[in-house]
CSV table of C-alpha atoms in Angstrom, one decimal:
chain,number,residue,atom,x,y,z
A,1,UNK,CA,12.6,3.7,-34.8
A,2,UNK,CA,15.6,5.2,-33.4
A,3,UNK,CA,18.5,2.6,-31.9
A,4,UNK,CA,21.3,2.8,-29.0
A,5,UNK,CA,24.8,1.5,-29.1
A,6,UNK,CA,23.3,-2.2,-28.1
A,7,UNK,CA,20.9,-1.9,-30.8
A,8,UNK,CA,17.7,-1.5,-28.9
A,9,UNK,CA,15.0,0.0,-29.7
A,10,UNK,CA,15.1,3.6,-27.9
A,11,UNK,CA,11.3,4.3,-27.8
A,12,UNK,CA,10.9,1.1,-25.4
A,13,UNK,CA,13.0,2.4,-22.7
A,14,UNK,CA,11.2,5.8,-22.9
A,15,UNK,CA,8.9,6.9,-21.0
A,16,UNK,CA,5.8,8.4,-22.9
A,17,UNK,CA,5.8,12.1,-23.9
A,18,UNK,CA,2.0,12.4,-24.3
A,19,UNK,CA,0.1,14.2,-21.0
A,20,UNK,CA,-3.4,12.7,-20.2
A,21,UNK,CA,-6.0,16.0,-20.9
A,22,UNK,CA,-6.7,15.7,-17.3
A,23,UNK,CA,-4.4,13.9,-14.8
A,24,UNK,CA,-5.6,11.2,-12.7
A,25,UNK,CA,-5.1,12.8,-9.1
A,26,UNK,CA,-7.6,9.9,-7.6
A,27,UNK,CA,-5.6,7.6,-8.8
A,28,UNK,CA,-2.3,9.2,-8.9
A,29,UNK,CA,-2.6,9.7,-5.2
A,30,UNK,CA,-3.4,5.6,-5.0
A,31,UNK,CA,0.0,4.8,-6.4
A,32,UNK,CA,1.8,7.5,-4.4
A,33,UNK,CA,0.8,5.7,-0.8
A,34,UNK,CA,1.5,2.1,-2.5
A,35,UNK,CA,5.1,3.5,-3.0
A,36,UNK,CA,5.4,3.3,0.6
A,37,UNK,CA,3.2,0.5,1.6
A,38,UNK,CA,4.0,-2.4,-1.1
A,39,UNK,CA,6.9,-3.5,-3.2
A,40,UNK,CA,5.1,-3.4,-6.3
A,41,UNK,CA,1.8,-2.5,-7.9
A,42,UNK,CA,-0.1,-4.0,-11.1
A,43,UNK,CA,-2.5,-2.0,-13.1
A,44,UNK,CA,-4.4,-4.6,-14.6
A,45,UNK,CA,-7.4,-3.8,-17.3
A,46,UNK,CA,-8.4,-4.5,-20.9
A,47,UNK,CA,-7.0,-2.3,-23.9
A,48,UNK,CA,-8.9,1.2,-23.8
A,49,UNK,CA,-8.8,1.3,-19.7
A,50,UNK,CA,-6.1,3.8,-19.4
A,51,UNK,CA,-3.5,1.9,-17.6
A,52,UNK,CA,-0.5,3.3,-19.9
A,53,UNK,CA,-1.6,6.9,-19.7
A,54,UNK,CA,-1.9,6.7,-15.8
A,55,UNK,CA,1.6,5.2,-15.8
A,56,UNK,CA,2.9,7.7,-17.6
A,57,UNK,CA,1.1,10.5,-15.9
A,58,UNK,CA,2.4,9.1,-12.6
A,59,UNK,CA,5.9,9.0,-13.7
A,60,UNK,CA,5.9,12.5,-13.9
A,61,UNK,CA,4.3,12.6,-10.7
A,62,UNK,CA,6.1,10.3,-8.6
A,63,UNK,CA,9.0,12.6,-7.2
A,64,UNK,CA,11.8,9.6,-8.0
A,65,UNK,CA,13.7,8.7,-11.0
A,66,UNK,CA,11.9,6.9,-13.2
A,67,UNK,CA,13.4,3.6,-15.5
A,68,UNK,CA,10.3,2.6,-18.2
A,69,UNK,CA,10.8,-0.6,-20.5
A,70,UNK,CA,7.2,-1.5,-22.4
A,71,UNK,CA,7.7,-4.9,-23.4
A,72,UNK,CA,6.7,-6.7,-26.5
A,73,UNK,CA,6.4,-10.3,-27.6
A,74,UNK,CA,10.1,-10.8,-28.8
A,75,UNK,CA,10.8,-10.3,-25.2
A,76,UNK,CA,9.7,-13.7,-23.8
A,77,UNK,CA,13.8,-14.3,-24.3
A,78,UNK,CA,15.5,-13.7,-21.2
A,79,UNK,CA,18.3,-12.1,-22.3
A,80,UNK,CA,16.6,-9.8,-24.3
A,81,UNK,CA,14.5,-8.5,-21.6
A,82,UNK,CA,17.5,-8.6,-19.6
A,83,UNK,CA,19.0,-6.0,-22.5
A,84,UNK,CA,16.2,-4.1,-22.1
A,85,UNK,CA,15.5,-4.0,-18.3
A,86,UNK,CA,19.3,-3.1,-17.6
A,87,UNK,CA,20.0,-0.7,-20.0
A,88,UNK,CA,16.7,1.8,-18.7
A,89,UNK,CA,17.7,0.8,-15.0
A,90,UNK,CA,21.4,1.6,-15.4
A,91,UNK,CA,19.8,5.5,-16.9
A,92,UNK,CA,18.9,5.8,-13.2
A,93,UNK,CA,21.8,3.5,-11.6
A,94,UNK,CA,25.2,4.2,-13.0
A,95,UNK,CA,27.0,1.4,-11.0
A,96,UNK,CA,24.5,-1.5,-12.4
A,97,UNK,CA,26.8,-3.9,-14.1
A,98,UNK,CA,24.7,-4.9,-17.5
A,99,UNK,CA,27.1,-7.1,-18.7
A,100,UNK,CA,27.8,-8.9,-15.3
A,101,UNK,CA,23.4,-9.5,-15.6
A,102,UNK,CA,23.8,-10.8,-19.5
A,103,UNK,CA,26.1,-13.3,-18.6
A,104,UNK,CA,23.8,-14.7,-16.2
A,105,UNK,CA,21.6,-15.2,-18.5
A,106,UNK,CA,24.0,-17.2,-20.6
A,107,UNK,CA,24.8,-19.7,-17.8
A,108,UNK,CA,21.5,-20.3,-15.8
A,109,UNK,CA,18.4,-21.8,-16.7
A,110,UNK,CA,15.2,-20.3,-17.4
A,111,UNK,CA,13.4,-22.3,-14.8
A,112,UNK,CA,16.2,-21.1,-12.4
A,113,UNK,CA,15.9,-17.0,-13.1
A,114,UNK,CA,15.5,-16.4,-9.2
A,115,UNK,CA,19.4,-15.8,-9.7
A,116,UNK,CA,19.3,-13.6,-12.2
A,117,UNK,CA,16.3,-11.9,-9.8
A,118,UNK,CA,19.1,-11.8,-7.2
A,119,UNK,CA,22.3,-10.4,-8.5
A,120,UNK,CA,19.7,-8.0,-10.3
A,121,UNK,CA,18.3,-6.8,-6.4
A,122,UNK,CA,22.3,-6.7,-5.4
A,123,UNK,CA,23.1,-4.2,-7.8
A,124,UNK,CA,20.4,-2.3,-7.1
A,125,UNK,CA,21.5,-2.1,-3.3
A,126,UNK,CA,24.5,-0.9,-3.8
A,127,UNK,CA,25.6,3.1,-3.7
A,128,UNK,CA,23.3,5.9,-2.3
A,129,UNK,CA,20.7,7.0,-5.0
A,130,UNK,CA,17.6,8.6,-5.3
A,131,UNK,CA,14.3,6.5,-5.2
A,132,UNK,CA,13.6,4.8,-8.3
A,133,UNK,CA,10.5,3.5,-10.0
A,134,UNK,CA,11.0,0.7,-12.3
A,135,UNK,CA,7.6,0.6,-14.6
A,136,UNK,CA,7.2,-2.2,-17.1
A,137,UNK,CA,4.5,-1.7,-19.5
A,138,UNK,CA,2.4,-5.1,-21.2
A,139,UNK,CA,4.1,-7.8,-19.2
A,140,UNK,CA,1.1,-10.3,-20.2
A,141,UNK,CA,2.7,-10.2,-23.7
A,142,UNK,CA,5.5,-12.9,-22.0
A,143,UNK,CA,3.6,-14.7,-19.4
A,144,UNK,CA,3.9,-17.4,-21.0
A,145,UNK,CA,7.9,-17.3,-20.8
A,146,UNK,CA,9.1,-20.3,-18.6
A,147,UNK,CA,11.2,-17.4,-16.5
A,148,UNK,CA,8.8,-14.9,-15.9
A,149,UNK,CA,7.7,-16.8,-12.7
A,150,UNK,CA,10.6,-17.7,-11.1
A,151,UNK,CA,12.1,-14.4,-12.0
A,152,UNK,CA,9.7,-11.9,-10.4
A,153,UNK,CA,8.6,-14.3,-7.7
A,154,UNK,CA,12.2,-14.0,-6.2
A,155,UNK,CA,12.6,-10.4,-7.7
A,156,UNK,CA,9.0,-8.6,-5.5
A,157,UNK,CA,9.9,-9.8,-2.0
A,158,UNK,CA,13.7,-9.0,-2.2
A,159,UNK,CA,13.4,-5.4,-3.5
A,160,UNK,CA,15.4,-2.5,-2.1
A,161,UNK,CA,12.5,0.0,0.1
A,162,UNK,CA,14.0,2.8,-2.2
A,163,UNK,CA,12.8,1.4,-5.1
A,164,UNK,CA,9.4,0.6,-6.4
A,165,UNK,CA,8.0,-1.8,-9.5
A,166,UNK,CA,4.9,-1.1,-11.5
A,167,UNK,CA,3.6,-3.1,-13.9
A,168,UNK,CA,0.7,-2.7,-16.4
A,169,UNK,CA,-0.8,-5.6,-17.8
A,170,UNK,CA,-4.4,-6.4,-19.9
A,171,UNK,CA,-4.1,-10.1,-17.6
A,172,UNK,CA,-3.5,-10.5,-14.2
A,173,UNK,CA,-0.3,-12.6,-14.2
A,174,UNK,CA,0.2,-16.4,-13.5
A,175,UNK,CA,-0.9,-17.1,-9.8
A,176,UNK,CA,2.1,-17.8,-7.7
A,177,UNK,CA,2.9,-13.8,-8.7
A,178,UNK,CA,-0.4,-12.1,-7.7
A,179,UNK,CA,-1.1,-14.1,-5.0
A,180,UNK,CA,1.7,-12.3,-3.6
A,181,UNK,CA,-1.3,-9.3,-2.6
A,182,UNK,CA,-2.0,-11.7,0.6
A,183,UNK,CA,1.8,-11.0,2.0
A,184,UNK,CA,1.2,-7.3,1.2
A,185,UNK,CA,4.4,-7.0,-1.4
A,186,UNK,CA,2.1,-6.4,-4.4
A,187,UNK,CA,-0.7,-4.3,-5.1
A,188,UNK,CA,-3.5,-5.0,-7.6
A,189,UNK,CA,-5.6,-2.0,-9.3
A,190,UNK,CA,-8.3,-3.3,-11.6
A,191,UNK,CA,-10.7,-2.3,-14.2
A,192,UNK,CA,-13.1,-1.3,-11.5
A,193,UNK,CA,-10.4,1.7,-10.0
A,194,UNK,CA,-9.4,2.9,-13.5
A,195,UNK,CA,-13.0,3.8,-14.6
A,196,UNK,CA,-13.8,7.9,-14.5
A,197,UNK,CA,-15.5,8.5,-11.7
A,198,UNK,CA,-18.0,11.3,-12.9
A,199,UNK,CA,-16.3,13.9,-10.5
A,200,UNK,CA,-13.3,13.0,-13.2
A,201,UNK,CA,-15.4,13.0,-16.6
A,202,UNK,CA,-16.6,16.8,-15.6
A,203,UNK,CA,-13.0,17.6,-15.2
A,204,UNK,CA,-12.1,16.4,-18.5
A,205,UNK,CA,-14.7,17.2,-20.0
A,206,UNK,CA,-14.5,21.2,-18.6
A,207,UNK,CA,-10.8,21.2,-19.9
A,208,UNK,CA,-12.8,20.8,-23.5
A,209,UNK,CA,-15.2,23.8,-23.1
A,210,UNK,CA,-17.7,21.4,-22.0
A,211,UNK,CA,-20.7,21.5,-19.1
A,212,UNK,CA,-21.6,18.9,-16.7
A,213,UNK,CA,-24.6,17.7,-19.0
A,214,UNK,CA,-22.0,16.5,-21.3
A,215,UNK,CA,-19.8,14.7,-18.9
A,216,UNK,CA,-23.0,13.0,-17.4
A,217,UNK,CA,-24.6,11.3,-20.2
A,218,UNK,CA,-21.1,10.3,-21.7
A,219,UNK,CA,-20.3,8.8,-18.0
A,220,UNK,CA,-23.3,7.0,-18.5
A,221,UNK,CA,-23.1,5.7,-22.0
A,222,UNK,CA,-19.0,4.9,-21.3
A,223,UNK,CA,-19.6,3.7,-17.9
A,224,UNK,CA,-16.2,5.3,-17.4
A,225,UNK,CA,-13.7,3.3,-19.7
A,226,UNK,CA,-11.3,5.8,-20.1
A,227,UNK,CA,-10.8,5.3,-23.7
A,228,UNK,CA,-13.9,5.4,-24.8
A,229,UNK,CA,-14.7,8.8,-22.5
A,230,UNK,CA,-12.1,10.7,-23.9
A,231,UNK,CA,-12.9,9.9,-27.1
A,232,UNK,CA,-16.3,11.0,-26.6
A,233,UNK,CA,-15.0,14.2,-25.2
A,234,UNK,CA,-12.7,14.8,-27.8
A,235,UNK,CA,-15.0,14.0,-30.7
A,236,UNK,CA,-16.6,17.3,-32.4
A,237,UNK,CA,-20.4,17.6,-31.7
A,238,UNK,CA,-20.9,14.4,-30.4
A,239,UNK,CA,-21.0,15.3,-26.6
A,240,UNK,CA,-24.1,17.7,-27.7
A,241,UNK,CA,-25.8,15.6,-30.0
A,242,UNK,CA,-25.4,12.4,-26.9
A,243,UNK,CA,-27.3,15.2,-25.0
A,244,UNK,CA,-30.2,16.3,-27.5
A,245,UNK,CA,-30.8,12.6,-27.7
A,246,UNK,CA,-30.7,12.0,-24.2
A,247,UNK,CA,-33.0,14.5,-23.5
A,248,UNK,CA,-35.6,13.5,-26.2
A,249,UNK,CA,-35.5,9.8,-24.9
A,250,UNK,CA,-36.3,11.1,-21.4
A,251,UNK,CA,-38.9,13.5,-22.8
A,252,UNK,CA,-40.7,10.3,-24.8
A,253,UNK,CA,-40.1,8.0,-22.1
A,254,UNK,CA,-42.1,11.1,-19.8
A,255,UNK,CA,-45.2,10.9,-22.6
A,256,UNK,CA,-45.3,7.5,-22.6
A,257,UNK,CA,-45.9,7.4,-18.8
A,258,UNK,CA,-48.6,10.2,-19.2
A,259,UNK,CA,-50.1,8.4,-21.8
A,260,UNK,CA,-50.9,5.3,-20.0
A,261,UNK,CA,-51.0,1.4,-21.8
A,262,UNK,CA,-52.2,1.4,-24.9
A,263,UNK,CA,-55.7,0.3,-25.6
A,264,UNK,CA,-56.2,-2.9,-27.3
A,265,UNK,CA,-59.0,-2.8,-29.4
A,266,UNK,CA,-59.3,-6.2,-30.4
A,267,UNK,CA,-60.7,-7.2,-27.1
């Protein structure tokens, strides 16, 4: 994996190259009217629910710079994720001071990150920039990180209206954080939101040279998970043969109806 001069990993500050087959506009649309109405918004679902690939789409999408930092387990130190959070920020805002934030991490406590979540919303305030969205991918990979609390508790409520915070997650974060939906700072989107609807799985499934039968039955037999639909779409032959067999289990479920109970002859 490539490095920069601070000898962090590049890829994690990088927004994802891959475009979805079919973009999300339902859901796309969604995130547009939270950048005006909330502070932040969490897209929260299991692996396989397509909360990356939205993000990613949406970032393309969102008409504002965009800073992306996808977290992993080695993060749960605060400066680290300091590093990290700085460095793709200051892409977007040249006058952040990263090393003014890393010392803060040196003097304050965990438990007392709500500074750090201060002089991090300061520097954001200051100059005249374009809007930004800050995204941070797999945050439940540090819930259990004594400043992750503190930190975006204080961080949500103070941020500048130019700027918006997304966060994907496979767990909705400790409570004091997404209770926050009740004061109308944060937005939750759930499993429920991200599953094709089956106006979407004909779309994708048309951008494959495929009908409507196709995008039926595997809407059906996916219920949506967006991982699992694409898959099916993408798959060689297996959209037809799902079909064929959908049509034959219809067709001997018909018969059996037609048929009537079967006698028992032992009576």
């Amino acid at each position: 994996m490539k490095k920069d001069e601070g000898h962090l990993i590049h890829e994690k500050i990088a927004v994802p190259e891959q475009s979805p087959r079919a973009s999300r506009v339902r859901l796309c649309k969604l995130l547009k009217a939270n950048l005006g109405s909330y502070n932040a918004t969490i897209i929260n679902g299991r692996a396989g629910t397509g909360k990356t690939t939205l993000a990613a789409d949406f970032a393309r999408h969102a008409g504002r710079a965009v800073a992306w930092y996808k977290v992993d387990a080695a993060d749960c130190d605060l400066r680290l994720f300091c590093k990290y959070l700085s460095k793709t920020v200051k892409r977007q805002r040249a006058s952040l001071d990263e090393a003014r934030l890393l010392q803060l991490t040196e003097t304050v406590e965990s438990d007392r990150a709500e500074l750090l979540a201060e002089a991090f919303v300061f520097q954001l305030s200051e100059g005249k920039f374009e809007p930004l969205l800050v995204i941070i991918e797999d945050l439940h990979l540090v819930y259990d990180a004594d400043w992750v609390v503190p930190f975006f508790r204080r961080l949500m409520p103070l941020l500048p209206a130019d700027v918006h915070l997304l966060i994907t997650c496979r767990s909705l974060p400790p409570a004091p954080l997404w209770r926050l939906r009740s004061k109308q700072m944060l937005r939750v989107m759930d499993e429920t939101e991200l599953a094709f609807t089956l106006d979407e799985a004909i779309l994708l499934f048309d951008s494959y040279g495929l009908g409507e039968e196709h995008a039926r039955v595997a809407w059906r037999q996916t219920n949506g998970r967006a991982a699992a639909i694409a898959d099916f779409a993408a798959t060689p032959g297996r959209a037809g043969r799902a079909v064929a067999d959908n049509y034959l289990s219809i067709n001997q479920s018909e018969l059996e109806c037609l048929a009537g109970p079967t006698p028992n002859f032992q009576t």
